[in-house]
mmCIF file of C-alpha atoms in Angstrom:
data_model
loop_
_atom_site.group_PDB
_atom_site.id
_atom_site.type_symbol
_atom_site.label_atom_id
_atom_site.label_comp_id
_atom_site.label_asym_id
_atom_site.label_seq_id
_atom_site.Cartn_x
_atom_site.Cartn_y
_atom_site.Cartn_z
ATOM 1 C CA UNK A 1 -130.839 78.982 156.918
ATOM 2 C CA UNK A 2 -130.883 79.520 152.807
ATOM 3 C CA UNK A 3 -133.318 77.078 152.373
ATOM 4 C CA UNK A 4 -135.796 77.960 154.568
ATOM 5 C CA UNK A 5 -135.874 81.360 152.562
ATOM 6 C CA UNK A 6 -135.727 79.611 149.130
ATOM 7 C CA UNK A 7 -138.926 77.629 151.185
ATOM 8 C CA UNK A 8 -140.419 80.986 152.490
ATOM 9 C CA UNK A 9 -139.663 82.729 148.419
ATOM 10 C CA UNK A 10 -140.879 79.788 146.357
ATOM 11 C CA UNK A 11 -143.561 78.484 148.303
ATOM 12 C CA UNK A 12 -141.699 75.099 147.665
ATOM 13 C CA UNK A 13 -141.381 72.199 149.697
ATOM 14 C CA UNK A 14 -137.932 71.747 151.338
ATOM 15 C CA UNK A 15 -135.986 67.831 151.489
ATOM 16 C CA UNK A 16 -133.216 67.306 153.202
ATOM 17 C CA UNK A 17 -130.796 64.446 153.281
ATOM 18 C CA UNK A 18 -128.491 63.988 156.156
ATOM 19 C CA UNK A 19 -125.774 61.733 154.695
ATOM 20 C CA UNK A 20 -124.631 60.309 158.126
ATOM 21 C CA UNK A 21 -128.536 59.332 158.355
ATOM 22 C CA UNK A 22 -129.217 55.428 159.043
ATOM 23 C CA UNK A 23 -132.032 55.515 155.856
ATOM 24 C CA UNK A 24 -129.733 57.372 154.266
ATOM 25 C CA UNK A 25 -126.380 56.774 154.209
ATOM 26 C CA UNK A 26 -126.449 53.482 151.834
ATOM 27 C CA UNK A 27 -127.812 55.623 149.065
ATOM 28 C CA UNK A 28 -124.999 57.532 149.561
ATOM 29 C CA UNK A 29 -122.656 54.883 148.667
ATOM 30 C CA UNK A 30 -124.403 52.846 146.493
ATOM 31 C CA UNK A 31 -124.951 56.150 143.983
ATOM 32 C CA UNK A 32 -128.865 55.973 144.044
ATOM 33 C CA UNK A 33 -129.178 59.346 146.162
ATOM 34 C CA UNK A 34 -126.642 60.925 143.454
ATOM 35 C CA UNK A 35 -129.258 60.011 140.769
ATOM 36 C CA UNK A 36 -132.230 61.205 142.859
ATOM 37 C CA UNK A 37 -130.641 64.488 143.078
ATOM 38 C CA UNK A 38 -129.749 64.630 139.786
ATOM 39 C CA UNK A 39 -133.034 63.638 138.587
ATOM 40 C CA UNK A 40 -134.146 66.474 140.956
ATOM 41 C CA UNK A 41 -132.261 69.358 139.778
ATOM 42 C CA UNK A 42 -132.304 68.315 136.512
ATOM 43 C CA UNK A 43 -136.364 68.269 136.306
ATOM 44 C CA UNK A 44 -137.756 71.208 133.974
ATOM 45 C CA UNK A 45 -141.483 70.288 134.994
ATOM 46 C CA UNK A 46 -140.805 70.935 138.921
ATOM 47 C CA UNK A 47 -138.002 73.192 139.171
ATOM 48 C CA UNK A 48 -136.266 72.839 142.588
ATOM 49 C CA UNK A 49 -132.880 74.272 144.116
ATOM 50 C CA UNK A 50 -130.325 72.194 145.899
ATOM 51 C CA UNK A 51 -128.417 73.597 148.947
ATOM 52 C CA UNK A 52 -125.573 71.882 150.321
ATOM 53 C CA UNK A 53 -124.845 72.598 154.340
ATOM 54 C CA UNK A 54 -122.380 71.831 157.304
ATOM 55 C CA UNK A 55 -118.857 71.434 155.888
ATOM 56 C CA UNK A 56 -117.005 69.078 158.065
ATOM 57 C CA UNK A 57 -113.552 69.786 156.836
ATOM 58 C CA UNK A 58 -111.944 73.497 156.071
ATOM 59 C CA UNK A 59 -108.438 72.126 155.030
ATOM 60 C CA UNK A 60 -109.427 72.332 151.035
ATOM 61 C CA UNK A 61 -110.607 75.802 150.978
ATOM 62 C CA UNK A 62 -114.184 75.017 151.637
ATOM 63 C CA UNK A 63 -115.541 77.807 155.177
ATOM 64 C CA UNK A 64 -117.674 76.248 157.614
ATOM 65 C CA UNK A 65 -120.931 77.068 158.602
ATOM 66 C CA UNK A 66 -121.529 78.170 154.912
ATOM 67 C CA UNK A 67 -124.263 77.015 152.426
ATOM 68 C CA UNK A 68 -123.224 76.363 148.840
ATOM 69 C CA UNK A 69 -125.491 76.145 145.572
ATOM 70 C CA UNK A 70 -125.549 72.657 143.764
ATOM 71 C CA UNK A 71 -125.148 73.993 140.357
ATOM 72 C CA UNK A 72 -124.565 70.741 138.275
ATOM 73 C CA UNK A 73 -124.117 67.558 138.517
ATOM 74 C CA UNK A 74 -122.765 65.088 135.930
ATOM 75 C CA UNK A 75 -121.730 61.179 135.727
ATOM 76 C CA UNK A 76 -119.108 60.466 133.101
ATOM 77 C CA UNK A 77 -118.746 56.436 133.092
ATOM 78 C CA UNK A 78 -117.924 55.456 137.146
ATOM 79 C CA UNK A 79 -117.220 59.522 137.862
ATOM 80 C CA UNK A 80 -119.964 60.995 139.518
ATOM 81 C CA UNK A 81 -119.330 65.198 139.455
ATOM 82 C CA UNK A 82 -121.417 67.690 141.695
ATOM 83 C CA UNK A 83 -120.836 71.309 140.817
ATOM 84 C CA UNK A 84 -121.086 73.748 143.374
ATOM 85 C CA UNK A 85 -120.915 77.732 143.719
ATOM 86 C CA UNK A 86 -119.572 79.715 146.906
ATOM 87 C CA UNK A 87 -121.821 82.716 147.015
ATOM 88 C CA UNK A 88 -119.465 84.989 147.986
ATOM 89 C CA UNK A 89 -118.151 84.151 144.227
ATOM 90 C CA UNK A 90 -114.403 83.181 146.034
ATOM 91 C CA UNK A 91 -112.405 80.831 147.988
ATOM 92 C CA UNK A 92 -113.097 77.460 146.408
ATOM 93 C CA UNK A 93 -112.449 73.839 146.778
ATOM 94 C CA UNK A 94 -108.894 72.753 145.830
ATOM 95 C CA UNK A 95 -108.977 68.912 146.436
ATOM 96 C CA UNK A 96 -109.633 66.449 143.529
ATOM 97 C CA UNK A 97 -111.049 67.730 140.349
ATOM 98 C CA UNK A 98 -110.559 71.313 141.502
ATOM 99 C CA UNK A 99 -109.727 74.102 138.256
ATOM 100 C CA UNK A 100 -106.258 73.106 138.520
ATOM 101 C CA UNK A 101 -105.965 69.623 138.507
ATOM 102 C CA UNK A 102 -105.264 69.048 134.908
ATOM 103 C CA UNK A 103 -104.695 65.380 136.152
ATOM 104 C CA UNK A 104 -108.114 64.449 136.225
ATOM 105 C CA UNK A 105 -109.924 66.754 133.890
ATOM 106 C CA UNK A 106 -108.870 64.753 130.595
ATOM 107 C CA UNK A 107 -110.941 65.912 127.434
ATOM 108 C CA UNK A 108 -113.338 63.398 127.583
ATOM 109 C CA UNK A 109 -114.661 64.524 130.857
ATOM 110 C CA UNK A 110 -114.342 68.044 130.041
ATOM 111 C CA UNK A 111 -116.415 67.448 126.790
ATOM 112 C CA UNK A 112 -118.761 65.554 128.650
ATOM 113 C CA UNK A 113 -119.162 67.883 131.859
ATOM 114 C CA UNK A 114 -118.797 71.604 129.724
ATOM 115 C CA UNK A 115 -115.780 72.120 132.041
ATOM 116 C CA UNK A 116 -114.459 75.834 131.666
ATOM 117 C CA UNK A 117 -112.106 76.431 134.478
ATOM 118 C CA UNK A 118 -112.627 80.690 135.059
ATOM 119 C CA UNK A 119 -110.175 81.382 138.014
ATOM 120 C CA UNK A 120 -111.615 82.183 141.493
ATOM 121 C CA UNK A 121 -115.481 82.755 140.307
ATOM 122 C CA UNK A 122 -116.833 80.718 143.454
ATOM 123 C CA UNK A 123 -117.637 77.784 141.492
ATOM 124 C CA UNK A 124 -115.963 74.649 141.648
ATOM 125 C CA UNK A 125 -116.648 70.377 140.452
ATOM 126 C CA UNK A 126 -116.018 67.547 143.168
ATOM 127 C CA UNK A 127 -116.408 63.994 143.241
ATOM 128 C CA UNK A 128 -119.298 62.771 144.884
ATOM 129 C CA UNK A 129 -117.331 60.797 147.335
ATOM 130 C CA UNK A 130 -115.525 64.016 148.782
ATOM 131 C CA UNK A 131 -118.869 65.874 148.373
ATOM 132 C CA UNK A 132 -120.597 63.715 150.945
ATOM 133 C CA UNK A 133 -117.205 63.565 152.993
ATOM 134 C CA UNK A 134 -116.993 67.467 153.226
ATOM 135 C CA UNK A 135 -120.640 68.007 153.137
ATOM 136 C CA UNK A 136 -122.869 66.936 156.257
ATOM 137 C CA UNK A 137 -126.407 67.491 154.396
ATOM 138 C CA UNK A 138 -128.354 69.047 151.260
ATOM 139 C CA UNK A 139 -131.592 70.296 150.728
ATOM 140 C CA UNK A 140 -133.702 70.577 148.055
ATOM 141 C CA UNK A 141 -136.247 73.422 147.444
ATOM 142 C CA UNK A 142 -138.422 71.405 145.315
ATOM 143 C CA UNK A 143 -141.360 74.512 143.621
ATOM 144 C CA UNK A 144 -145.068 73.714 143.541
ATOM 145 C CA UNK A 145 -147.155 73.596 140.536
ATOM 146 C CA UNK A 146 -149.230 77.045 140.555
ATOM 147 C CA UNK A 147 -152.036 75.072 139.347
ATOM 148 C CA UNK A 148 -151.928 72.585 142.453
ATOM 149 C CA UNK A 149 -154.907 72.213 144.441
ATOM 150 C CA UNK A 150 -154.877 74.143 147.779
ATOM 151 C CA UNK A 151 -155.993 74.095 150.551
ATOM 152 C CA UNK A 152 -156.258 77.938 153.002
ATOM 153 C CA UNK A 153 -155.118 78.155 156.283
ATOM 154 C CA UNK A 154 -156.524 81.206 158.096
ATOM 155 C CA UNK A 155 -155.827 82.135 162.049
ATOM 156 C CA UNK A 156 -154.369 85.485 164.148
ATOM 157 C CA UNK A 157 -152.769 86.167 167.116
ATOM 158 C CA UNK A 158 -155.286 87.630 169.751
ATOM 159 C CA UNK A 159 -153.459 90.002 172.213
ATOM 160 C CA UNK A 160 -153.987 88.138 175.954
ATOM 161 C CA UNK A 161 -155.714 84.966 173.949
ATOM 162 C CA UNK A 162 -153.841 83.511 171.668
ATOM 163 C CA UNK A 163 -150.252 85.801 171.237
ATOM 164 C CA UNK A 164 -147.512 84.287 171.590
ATOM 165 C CA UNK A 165 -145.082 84.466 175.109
ATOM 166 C CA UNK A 166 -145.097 83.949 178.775
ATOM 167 C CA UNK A 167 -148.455 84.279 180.613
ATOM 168 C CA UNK A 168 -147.231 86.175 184.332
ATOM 169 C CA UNK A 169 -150.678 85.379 185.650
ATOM 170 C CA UNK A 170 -150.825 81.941 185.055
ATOM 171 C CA UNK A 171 -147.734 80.374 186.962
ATOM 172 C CA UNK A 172 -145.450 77.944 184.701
ATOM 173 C CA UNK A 173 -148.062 78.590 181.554
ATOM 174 C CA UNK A 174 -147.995 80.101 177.968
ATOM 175 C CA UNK A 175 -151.008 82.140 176.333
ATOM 176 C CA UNK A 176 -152.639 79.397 174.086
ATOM 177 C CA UNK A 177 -151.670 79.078 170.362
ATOM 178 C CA UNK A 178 -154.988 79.603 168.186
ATOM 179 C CA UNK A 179 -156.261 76.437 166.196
ATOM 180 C CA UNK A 180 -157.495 76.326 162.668
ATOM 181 C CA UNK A 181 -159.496 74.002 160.557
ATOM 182 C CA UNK A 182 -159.936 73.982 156.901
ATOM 183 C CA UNK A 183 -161.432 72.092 153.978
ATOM 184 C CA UNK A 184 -161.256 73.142 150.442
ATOM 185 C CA UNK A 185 -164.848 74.311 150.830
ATOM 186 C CA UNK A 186 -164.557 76.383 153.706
ATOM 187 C CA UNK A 187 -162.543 77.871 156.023
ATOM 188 C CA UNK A 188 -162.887 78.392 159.577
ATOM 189 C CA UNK A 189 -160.849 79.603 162.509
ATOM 190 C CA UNK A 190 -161.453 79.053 166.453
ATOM 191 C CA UNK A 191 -159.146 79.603 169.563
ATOM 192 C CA UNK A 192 -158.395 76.361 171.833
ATOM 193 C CA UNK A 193 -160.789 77.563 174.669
ATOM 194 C CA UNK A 194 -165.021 77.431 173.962
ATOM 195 C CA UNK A 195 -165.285 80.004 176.326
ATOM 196 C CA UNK A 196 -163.246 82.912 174.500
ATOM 197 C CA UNK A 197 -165.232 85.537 172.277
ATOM 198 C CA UNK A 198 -164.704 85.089 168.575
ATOM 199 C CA UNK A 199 -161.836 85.901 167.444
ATOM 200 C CA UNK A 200 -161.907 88.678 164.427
ATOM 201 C CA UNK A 201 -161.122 88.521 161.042
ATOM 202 C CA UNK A 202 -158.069 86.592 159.935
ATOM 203 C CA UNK A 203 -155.183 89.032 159.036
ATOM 204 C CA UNK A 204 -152.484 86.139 158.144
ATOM 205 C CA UNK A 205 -152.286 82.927 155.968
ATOM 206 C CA UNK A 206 -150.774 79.964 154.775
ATOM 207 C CA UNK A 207 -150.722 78.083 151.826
ATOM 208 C CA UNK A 208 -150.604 74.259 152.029
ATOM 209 C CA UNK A 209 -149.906 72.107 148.578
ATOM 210 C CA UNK A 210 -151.658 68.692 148.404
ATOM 211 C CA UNK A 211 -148.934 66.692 146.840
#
């Protein structure tokens, strides 16, 4: 999935809102998840990047099993616009407040929003009402201060001790997984079972933010 590499490239920590979701699903209509986003992606001290996943619907031009960029979004009195971007840079949405529908895109909301319709680019407005009708879920990619404390993960896979897949020996088992403790002092790494030799030097590590 995108955002798990935006996750894996940024070293950020990943949200997502499923917009069927019981906790979630009033915010939806009551506008207070639009202006949580919005805060989000609009924030210059935490940059993030907003995904949006799992169309529902392919009869407006929108392909399923796709992930789309949230690119913008705007509210312009009781209109509440999400901008998004295709990333094969074609085949948009063509519902309400598509390029073409002059209708809705009066020059106060095209002053307000910076609306410049540019053909088939991939990018495209909706309302947020078909958004989270076409749309199952977003993420967001929120980015970690580089000056954030951290704390150092450290642990390796030990060939017949701690790698990973089926153990043939050991009938309905699994090798063990190796265990790791930290504090932001120290850092030390031990496999599950007392009676296994030290394991040698880390080789891999993770980085965990303390938000």
């Amino acid at each position: 999935m995108s955002s798990d590499a935006l996750h894996y490239l940024t070293a950020g920590v990943n949200l997502s809102y499923r917009f069927a979701d019981d906790g979630v699903a009033p915010r939806v209509r009551d506008g207070s998840l639009f202006a949580e986003l919005d805060e989000l992606e609009q924030s210059v001290d935490q940059p993030c990047f907003v995904t949006a996943h799992d169309v529902t619907d392919e009869s407006c031009g929108l392909v399923a099993a796709h992930t789309y960029s949230v690119l913008d979004m705007k509210r312009v009195g009781d209109v509440r616009l999400i901008q998004l971007r295709n990333p094969w840079g074609e085949r948009e949405f063509t519902g309400p407040w598509c390029d073409t529908d002059t209708a809705r895109w009066t020059p106060e909301i095209v002053d307000s929003v910076g609306f410049k319709p540019a053909g088939d680019d991939g990018s495209f407005w909706m309302e947020w009402s078909d958004f989270t009708r076409f749309f199952g879920f977003v993420t967001v990619t929120v980015t970690v201060d580089p000056d954030a404390p951290t704390v150092t993960l450290q642990g390796r896979w030990v060939a017949g001790l701690t790698a990973g897949g089926r153990e043939p020996a050991v009938s309905g088992g699994f090798f063990e997984c190796v265990t790791s403790t930290a504090t932001a002092a120290s850092t030390s790494t031990s496999p599950s079972s007392s009676s296994s030799p030290p394991p040698p030097s880390p080789s891999c590590a993770s980085c965990a933010c303390l938000l």
